[in-house]
CSV table of C-alpha atoms in Angstrom, one decimal:
chain,number,residue,atom,x,y,z
A,7,UNK,CA,77.8,135.7,85.6
A,8,UNK,CA,77.5,132.2,87.0
A,9,UNK,CA,80.9,130.5,87.4
A,10,UNK,CA,81.7,126.9,86.7
A,11,UNK,CA,81.4,124.4,89.5
A,12,UNK,CA,82.1,120.7,90.2
A,13,UNK,CA,78.7,119.7,88.9
A,14,UNK,CA,80.5,119.9,85.5
A,15,UNK,CA,83.0,117.2,86.5
A,16,UNK,CA,81.9,114.0,85.0
A,17,UNK,CA,81.2,111.2,87.5
A,18,UNK,CA,83.9,108.9,85.9
A,19,UNK,CA,86.5,111.7,86.2
A,20,UNK,CA,86.0,112.7,89.8
A,21,UNK,CA,88.8,111.2,92.0
A,22,UNK,CA,87.2,111.9,95.4
A,23,UNK,CA,90.1,113.9,96.7
A,24,UNK,CA,88.0,116.4,98.8
A,25,UNK,CA,89.8,119.5,97.3
A,26,UNK,CA,86.5,121.0,96.5
A,27,UNK,CA,84.9,120.6,99.9
A,28,UNK,CA,87.9,122.0,101.6
A,29,UNK,CA,88.1,124.9,99.3
A,30,UNK,CA,84.4,125.9,99.4
A,31,UNK,CA,84.1,129.2,101.3
A,32,UNK,CA,80.5,128.5,102.3
A,33,UNK,CA,81.1,124.9,103.3
A,34,UNK,CA,78.1,123.8,101.2
A,35,UNK,CA,79.7,120.7,99.6
A,36,UNK,CA,79.5,117.4,101.3
A,37,UNK,CA,80.9,114.0,100.4
A,38,UNK,CA,78.3,111.3,99.8
A,39,UNK,CA,78.8,107.6,99.2
A,40,UNK,CA,77.3,106.3,95.9
A,41,UNK,CA,75.9,102.8,95.4
A,42,UNK,CA,79.3,101.4,94.5
A,43,UNK,CA,80.7,102.6,97.8
A,44,UNK,CA,82.8,105.6,96.7
A,45,UNK,CA,82.6,109.1,98.0
A,46,UNK,CA,81.5,111.9,95.6
A,47,UNK,CA,80.9,115.7,96.3
A,48,UNK,CA,77.4,117.0,96.4
A,49,UNK,CA,76.6,120.7,96.3
A,50,UNK,CA,73.8,122.2,98.4
A,51,UNK,CA,72.5,124.6,95.7
A,52,UNK,CA,70.5,126.6,98.3
A,53,UNK,CA,73.8,127.7,100.0
A,54,UNK,CA,76.1,127.9,96.9
A,55,UNK,CA,77.1,131.4,95.9
A,56,UNK,CA,78.5,130.3,92.5
A,57,UNK,CA,82.0,131.5,93.2
A,58,UNK,CA,83.7,128.8,91.1
A,59,UNK,CA,86.3,128.1,93.8
A,60,UNK,CA,85.4,124.4,93.8
A,61,UNK,CA,85.9,124.0,90.1
A,62,UNK,CA,89.3,125.8,90.2
A,63,UNK,CA,90.4,123.5,93.0
A,64,UNK,CA,89.6,120.3,91.1
A,65,UNK,CA,92.8,118.5,90.0
A,66,UNK,CA,91.1,117.0,87.0
A,67,UNK,CA,90.9,120.3,85.2
A,68,UNK,CA,94.6,121.4,85.6
A,69,UNK,CA,96.8,118.4,84.9
A,70,UNK,CA,100.3,119.3,83.7
A,71,UNK,CA,103.2,117.1,82.7
A,72,UNK,CA,106.5,117.5,84.6
A,73,UNK,CA,109.3,118.9,82.5
A,74,UNK,CA,112.3,116.9,83.5
A,75,UNK,CA,112.8,113.1,83.4
A,76,UNK,CA,113.0,111.6,86.9
A,77,UNK,CA,116.1,110.0,88.5
A,78,UNK,CA,115.4,106.4,89.2
A,79,UNK,CA,116.7,104.7,92.4
A,80,UNK,CA,116.5,101.3,94.0
A,81,UNK,CA,116.5,101.7,97.8
A,82,UNK,CA,116.7,99.2,100.7
A,83,UNK,CA,116.6,100.3,104.4
A,84,UNK,CA,119.5,99.2,106.5
A,85,UNK,CA,117.1,98.4,109.3
A,86,UNK,CA,115.5,95.0,108.9
A,87,UNK,CA,112.9,95.9,111.6
A,88,UNK,CA,111.7,98.9,109.5
A,89,UNK,CA,111.7,96.7,106.3
A,90,UNK,CA,109.7,94.0,108.1
A,91,UNK,CA,107.1,96.6,109.1
A,92,UNK,CA,107.0,98.1,105.6
A,93,UNK,CA,105.4,96.9,102.4
A,94,UNK,CA,108.6,97.4,100.3
A,95,UNK,CA,112.1,98.8,101.1
A,96,UNK,CA,111.1,101.0,104.0
A,97,UNK,CA,111.6,104.5,102.6
A,98,UNK,CA,108.5,106.2,104.1
A,99,UNK,CA,109.4,105.6,107.7
A,100,UNK,CA,112.7,107.5,107.4
A,101,UNK,CA,111.1,110.4,105.5
A,102,UNK,CA,108.5,110.7,108.2
A,103,UNK,CA,111.0,110.5,111.0
A,104,UNK,CA,113.2,113.2,109.4
A,105,UNK,CA,110.2,115.6,109.0
A,106,UNK,CA,108.9,115.1,112.5
A,107,UNK,CA,112.3,115.4,114.1
A,108,UNK,CA,112.7,118.7,112.3
A,109,UNK,CA,109.5,119.9,114.0
A,110,UNK,CA,107.1,119.1,111.2
A,111,UNK,CA,104.2,116.8,110.7
A,112,UNK,CA,103.2,114.0,108.4
A,113,UNK,CA,99.9,113.3,106.7
A,114,UNK,CA,99.3,109.8,105.3
A,115,UNK,CA,96.8,106.9,105.3
A,116,UNK,CA,96.0,104.7,108.3
A,117,UNK,CA,93.5,102.0,109.2
A,118,UNK,CA,91.5,102.9,112.3
A,119,UNK,CA,90.0,100.6,115.0
A,120,UNK,CA,86.9,100.1,112.7
A,121,UNK,CA,89.2,99.0,109.8
A,122,UNK,CA,88.3,102.3,108.0
A,123,UNK,CA,91.0,103.7,105.8
A,124,UNK,CA,91.6,107.5,106.2
A,125,UNK,CA,94.3,110.1,106.2
A,126,UNK,CA,95.5,111.5,109.5
A,127,UNK,CA,98.2,114.0,110.6
A,128,UNK,CA,100.8,112.9,113.1
A,129,UNK,CA,103.5,114.9,115.0
A,130,UNK,CA,105.1,112.1,117.0
A,131,UNK,CA,107.7,109.6,115.7
A,132,UNK,CA,106.0,106.9,118.0
A,133,UNK,CA,103.0,107.0,115.7
A,134,UNK,CA,104.8,106.5,112.3
A,135,UNK,CA,104.0,102.8,112.4
A,136,UNK,CA,100.3,103.7,112.1
A,137,UNK,CA,101.0,105.1,108.6
A,138,UNK,CA,103.4,102.5,107.2
A,139,UNK,CA,102.4,99.7,104.8
A,140,UNK,CA,100.1,99.8,101.8
A,141,UNK,CA,96.3,100.1,102.2
A,142,UNK,CA,94.5,99.0,99.2
A,143,UNK,CA,91.3,101.0,99.7
A,144,UNK,CA,90.5,104.6,98.8
A,145,UNK,CA,91.3,106.6,101.9
A,146,UNK,CA,89.0,109.3,103.3
A,147,UNK,CA,90.9,112.7,103.4
A,148,UNK,CA,88.2,114.5,105.4
A,149,UNK,CA,89.5,118.0,106.2
A,150,UNK,CA,93.2,117.1,106.0
A,151,UNK,CA,93.9,119.6,103.2
A,152,UNK,CA,92.6,122.5,105.3
A,153,UNK,CA,94.7,121.4,108.3
A,154,UNK,CA,97.8,121.1,106.2
A,155,UNK,CA,97.4,124.6,104.9
A,156,UNK,CA,97.2,125.9,108.5
A,157,UNK,CA,100.4,124.1,109.4
A,158,UNK,CA,102.1,125.4,106.3
A,159,UNK,CA,101.0,129.0,107.0
A,160,UNK,CA,102.5,128.6,110.5
A,161,UNK,CA,105.8,127.8,108.9
A,162,UNK,CA,105.9,124.1,109.8
A,163,UNK,CA,107.2,121.5,107.4
A,164,UNK,CA,104.6,119.1,106.2
A,165,UNK,CA,105.1,115.7,104.4
A,166,UNK,CA,102.0,114.5,102.5
A,167,UNK,CA,101.9,111.0,101.1
A,168,UNK,CA,99.0,109.8,98.9
A,169,UNK,CA,97.9,108.6,95.5
A,170,UNK,CA,98.9,110.8,92.6
A,171,UNK,CA,95.4,112.3,92.4
A,172,UNK,CA,95.3,113.0,96.1
A,173,UNK,CA,98.7,114.8,95.9
A,174,UNK,CA,97.5,116.8,92.9
A,175,UNK,CA,94.3,117.6,94.8
A,176,UNK,CA,96.3,119.1,97.6
A,177,UNK,CA,98.4,121.1,95.2
A,178,UNK,CA,95.4,122.6,93.4
A,179,UNK,CA,93.6,123.2,96.7
A,180,UNK,CA,96.6,125.2,98.0
A,181,UNK,CA,97.0,127.1,94.7
A,182,UNK,CA,100.5,128.3,95.7
A,183,UNK,CA,104.0,126.9,96.2
A,184,UNK,CA,105.3,126.2,99.7
A,185,UNK,CA,108.9,125.6,100.3
A,186,UNK,CA,108.0,123.7,103.5
A,187,UNK,CA,105.7,121.2,101.8
A,188,UNK,CA,107.1,117.9,100.7
A,189,UNK,CA,104.9,115.7,98.4
A,190,UNK,CA,105.2,112.0,97.9
A,191,UNK,CA,102.9,110.0,95.6
A,192,UNK,CA,102.6,106.3,95.0
A,193,UNK,CA,103.0,104.0,92.0
A,194,UNK,CA,99.2,103.4,92.2
A,195,UNK,CA,97.4,100.4,90.8
A,196,UNK,CA,93.9,102.0,91.5
A,197,UNK,CA,91.8,102.5,94.6
A,198,UNK,CA,89.1,99.9,95.6
A,199,UNK,CA,85.7,100.7,97.0
A,200,UNK,CA,85.6,101.4,100.8
A,201,UNK,CA,82.1,99.7,100.9
A,202,UNK,CA,83.4,96.5,99.3
A,203,UNK,CA,86.3,96.5,101.8
A,204,UNK,CA,83.9,97.0,104.7
A,205,UNK,CA,81.8,94.1,103.6
A,206,UNK,CA,84.9,91.9,103.2
A,207,UNK,CA,85.9,92.7,106.8
A,208,UNK,CA,82.3,92.0,108.1
A,209,UNK,CA,82.3,88.7,106.2
A,210,UNK,CA,85.6,87.4,107.7
A,211,UNK,CA,84.6,88.6,111.2
A,212,UNK,CA,81.5,86.5,110.9
A,213,UNK,CA,83.5,83.5,109.8
A,214,UNK,CA,85.9,83.8,112.7
A,215,UNK,CA,83.2,85.0,115.2
A,216,UNK,CA,85.6,87.7,116.3
A,217,UNK,CA,86.4,91.4,115.6
A,218,UNK,CA,89.5,92.4,113.6
A,219,UNK,CA,92.1,94.0,115.7
A,220,UNK,CA,94.6,94.8,112.9
A,221,UNK,CA,95.1,94.2,109.2
A,222,UNK,CA,98.2,94.1,107.0
A,223,UNK,CA,97.6,94.0,103.3
A,224,UNK,CA,101.2,93.2,102.5
A,225,UNK,CA,102.3,90.3,104.8
A,226,UNK,CA,105.7,88.9,103.7
A,227,UNK,CA,106.0,85.9,106.1
A,228,UNK,CA,104.5,83.1,103.9
A,229,UNK,CA,106.1,83.5,100.5
A,230,UNK,CA,108.1,86.7,100.8
A,231,UNK,CA,107.8,90.2,99.4
A,232,UNK,CA,106.8,89.4,95.8
A,233,UNK,CA,104.0,86.9,96.6
A,234,UNK,CA,102.6,88.9,99.5
A,235,UNK,CA,99.4,88.1,101.3
A,236,UNK,CA,97.0,89.6,103.9
A,237,UNK,CA,97.4,89.2,107.7
A,238,UNK,CA,94.5,89.7,110.0
A,239,UNK,CA,94.7,89.6,113.8
A,240,UNK,CA,91.5,89.0,115.7
A,241,UNK,CA,90.3,90.0,119.2
A,242,UNK,CA,90.1,86.3,120.2
A,243,UNK,CA,93.8,85.9,119.6
A,244,UNK,CA,93.5,84.1,116.2
A,245,UNK,CA,95.7,85.2,113.3
A,246,UNK,CA,94.6,84.7,109.6
A,247,UNK,CA,97.3,84.8,106.9
A,248,UNK,CA,96.8,84.0,103.2
A,249,UNK,CA,98.4,84.6,99.8
A,250,UNK,CA,97.1,86.7,97.0
A,251,UNK,CA,95.5,83.7,95.3
A,252,UNK,CA,93.5,82.9,98.4
A,253,UNK,CA,92.0,86.3,99.2
A,254,UNK,CA,88.9,87.4,97.3
A,255,UNK,CA,89.4,91.1,98.1
A,256,UNK,CA,93.0,91.1,96.9
A,257,UNK,CA,91.9,89.2,93.8
A,258,UNK,CA,89.3,91.8,93.1
A,259,UNK,CA,91.8,94.6,93.5
A,260,UNK,CA,94.6,93.1,91.5
A,261,UNK,CA,92.3,92.0,88.7
A,262,UNK,CA,90.7,95.4,88.5
A,263,UNK,CA,87.1,94.5,89.5
A,264,UNK,CA,86.5,96.9,92.4
A,265,UNK,CA,88.4,100.2,91.6
A,266,UNK,CA,87.0,103.7,91.4
A,267,UNK,CA,85.9,104.4,87.8
A,268,UNK,CA,88.4,107.2,87.2
A,269,UNK,CA,91.2,104.7,87.8
A,270,UNK,CA,90.5,103.1,84.4
A,271,UNK,CA,91.4,106.3,82.6
A,272,UNK,CA,93.7,107.9,85.2
A,273,UNK,CA,94.9,111.4,84.3
A,274,UNK,CA,97.8,111.2,86.8
A,275,UNK,CA,99.9,108.4,85.4
A,276,UNK,CA,103.4,108.6,84.0
A,277,UNK,CA,104.9,112.1,84.2
A,278,UNK,CA,101.5,113.8,84.9
A,279,UNK,CA,102.5,114.3,88.5
A,280,UNK,CA,103.3,117.2,90.8
A,281,UNK,CA,105.1,115.2,93.5
A,282,UNK,CA,108.7,115.6,94.7
A,283,UNK,CA,109.1,111.8,95.0
A,284,UNK,CA,107.2,108.8,93.6
A,285,UNK,CA,107.6,105.6,95.5
A,286,UNK,CA,106.6,102.0,94.7
A,287,UNK,CA,107.7,98.4,94.6
A,288,UNK,CA,110.7,97.5,92.5
A,289,UNK,CA,109.1,94.2,91.3
A,290,UNK,CA,111.5,94.0,88.3
A,291,UNK,CA,114.7,94.7,90.3
A,292,UNK,CA,116.4,91.6,89.1
A,293,UNK,CA,116.2,92.8,85.5
A,294,UNK,CA,118.0,96.1,86.3
A,295,UNK,CA,120.2,95.6,89.4
A,296,UNK,CA,122.3,92.6,90.3
A,297,UNK,CA,122.3,91.3,93.9
A,298,UNK,CA,119.7,93.8,95.1
A,299,UNK,CA,116.8,91.5,95.9
A,300,UNK,CA,116.5,89.3,99.0
A,301,UNK,CA,112.7,88.9,98.7
A,302,UNK,CA,112.2,91.1,101.7
A,303,UNK,CA,111.4,94.3,99.8
A,304,UNK,CA,113.1,96.8,97.5
A,305,UNK,CA,111.7,100.3,97.0
A,306,UNK,CA,111.6,101.9,93.5
A,307,UNK,CA,112.0,105.7,93.8
A,308,UNK,CA,111.4,108.3,91.1
A,309,UNK,CA,113.1,111.6,92.1
A,310,UNK,CA,111.0,114.2,90.3
A,311,UNK,CA,112.3,117.5,91.7
A,312,UNK,CA,115.3,119.2,93.3
A,313,UNK,CA,113.4,119.2,96.5
A,314,UNK,CA,112.9,115.4,96.1
A,315,UNK,CA,116.7,115.0,95.6
A,316,UNK,CA,117.2,117.0,98.8
A,317,UNK,CA,114.8,114.7,100.6
A,318,UNK,CA,116.7,111.6,99.6
A,319,UNK,CA,120.0,113.3,100.7
A,320,UNK,CA,118.5,113.7,104.2
A,321,UNK,CA,118.0,110.0,104.7
A,322,UNK,CA,120.6,108.4,102.3
A,323,UNK,CA,122.9,107.3,105.1
A,324,UNK,CA,120.2,104.9,106.3
A,325,UNK,CA,119.8,103.1,102.9
A,326,UNK,CA,121.5,100.9,100.4
A,327,UNK,CA,121.0,103.0,97.2
A,328,UNK,CA,121.6,102.0,93.6
A,329,UNK,CA,120.8,104.2,90.6
A,330,UNK,CA,119.0,102.8,87.6
A,331,UNK,CA,120.2,104.0,84.2
A,332,UNK,CA,117.1,103.3,82.3
A,333,UNK,CA,115.6,105.7,79.8
A,334,UNK,CA,112.4,103.6,79.5
A,335,UNK,CA,111.6,104.2,83.1
A,336,UNK,CA,107.9,103.8,82.6
A,337,UNK,CA,108.2,100.0,82.2
A,338,UNK,CA,110.1,99.4,85.4
A,339,UNK,CA,106.8,99.2,87.3
A,340,UNK,CA,103.9,99.0,84.8
A,341,UNK,CA,101.5,100.7,87.2
A,342,UNK,CA,103.6,103.9,86.9
A,343,UNK,CA,102.3,104.4,83.4
A,344,UNK,CA,99.4,102.0,82.9
A,345,UNK,CA,95.8,102.3,84.2
A,346,UNK,CA,93.6,99.6,85.5
A,347,UNK,CA,92.6,98.0,82.2
A,348,UNK,CA,89.8,95.6,83.2
A,349,UNK,CA,86.9,97.9,82.8
A,350,UNK,CA,84.6,95.1,81.4
A,351,UNK,CA,85.2,93.0,84.5
A,352,UNK,CA,84.5,96.1,86.7
A,353,UNK,CA,81.2,96.8,84.9
A,354,UNK,CA,80.2,93.1,85.2
A,355,UNK,CA,81.0,93.1,89.0
A,356,UNK,CA,79.2,96.4,89.9
A,357,UNK,CA,76.2,95.6,87.8
A,358,UNK,CA,75.6,92.4,89.7
A,359,UNK,CA,76.6,94.0,93.0
A,360,UNK,CA,74.2,96.9,92.7
A,361,UNK,CA,71.4,94.4,91.9
A,362,UNK,CA,72.1,92.4,95.1
A,363,UNK,CA,74.9,90.0,94.5
A,364,UNK,CA,77.2,89.7,97.5
A,365,UNK,CA,80.7,91.0,96.7
A,366,UNK,CA,82.7,88.3,98.5
A,367,UNK,CA,80.6,85.6,96.9
A,368,UNK,CA,81.1,87.0,93.4
A,369,UNK,CA,84.8,87.5,93.9
A,370,UNK,CA,85.3,84.0,95.4
A,371,UNK,CA,83.6,82.5,92.3
A,372,UNK,CA,85.8,84.5,89.9
A,373,UNK,CA,88.9,83.8,91.9
A,374,UNK,CA,88.3,80.0,91.8
A,375,UNK,CA,87.6,80.2,88.1
A,376,UNK,CA,90.8,82.2,87.5
A,377,UNK,CA,93.0,79.8,89.6
A,378,UNK,CA,91.5,76.8,87.8
A,379,UNK,CA,92.3,78.3,84.4
């Protein structure tokens, strides 16, 4: 009898997490970029043995709602240096430091020398800075799930940080509980196309006639934490800094033009999570906590499990922490519960992009029109 496989997962449901390719016993599934610039799994039917493992590993077919309401915290790192090098309140750095100093390893997203966003595994505290700050591009997980399983089976503690669907993908790939696995997902707005990101980088390198050396999506120096911008350092020594309203890529991301299609009907919002902690920006902090916002970044933390509570206890002495007594926790940061809603704008953008319209040109036009209005 033929088992179900990932060919049955509709294109608009696939999250690109790589659980299926890591789970396949015959290694006959590869990730291939589509015309929108997103990676999707492709089965080599000549090598497939119809075992059904890929389908069972897919997070989209096994979504469950967590049973208990989360504890809500506002957190600010005591270290101004760590906050400066973080997108928000600086919680990730201390979690990573704790795991590594305990002999474990950390898997999270980085930007490599080619400005490609991907997940890597680190085992040295000197490398934590490579993984800090937000990256508003879908990251390539490669074989990280398989490597994580090896570390877990060796008894090492592992901290994995990713989007809710990536965290769920790891859990379904592993298909068992590990006491030494610590899962952190993000209050996710959606994941933009790696191809659109690459074209944005190429465009700005052409404008500056220099290669990008480093990029920060969440620079706080111009107008602070809430009105962040992008900072790009070039090989020729130049530094480019803007605000959200000046950057076509960030405009496309925040307005929902360039996200993966599954993000517009995300199955992993709200309490449909399997993480120990959910972290994000406490944009509405002034509405809930007095004197807890200096415009340098405050983290919003959803403590989902007992393990998550223990994680916070391990680092609590390094933070200012305030509890939020709010039953309607979904509205504290709208992206916790809400999906990218601008599906018509997305369809408009990709229809024109696929037919040859340059992404940056289109987004610049839409951005100017939006700012004018």
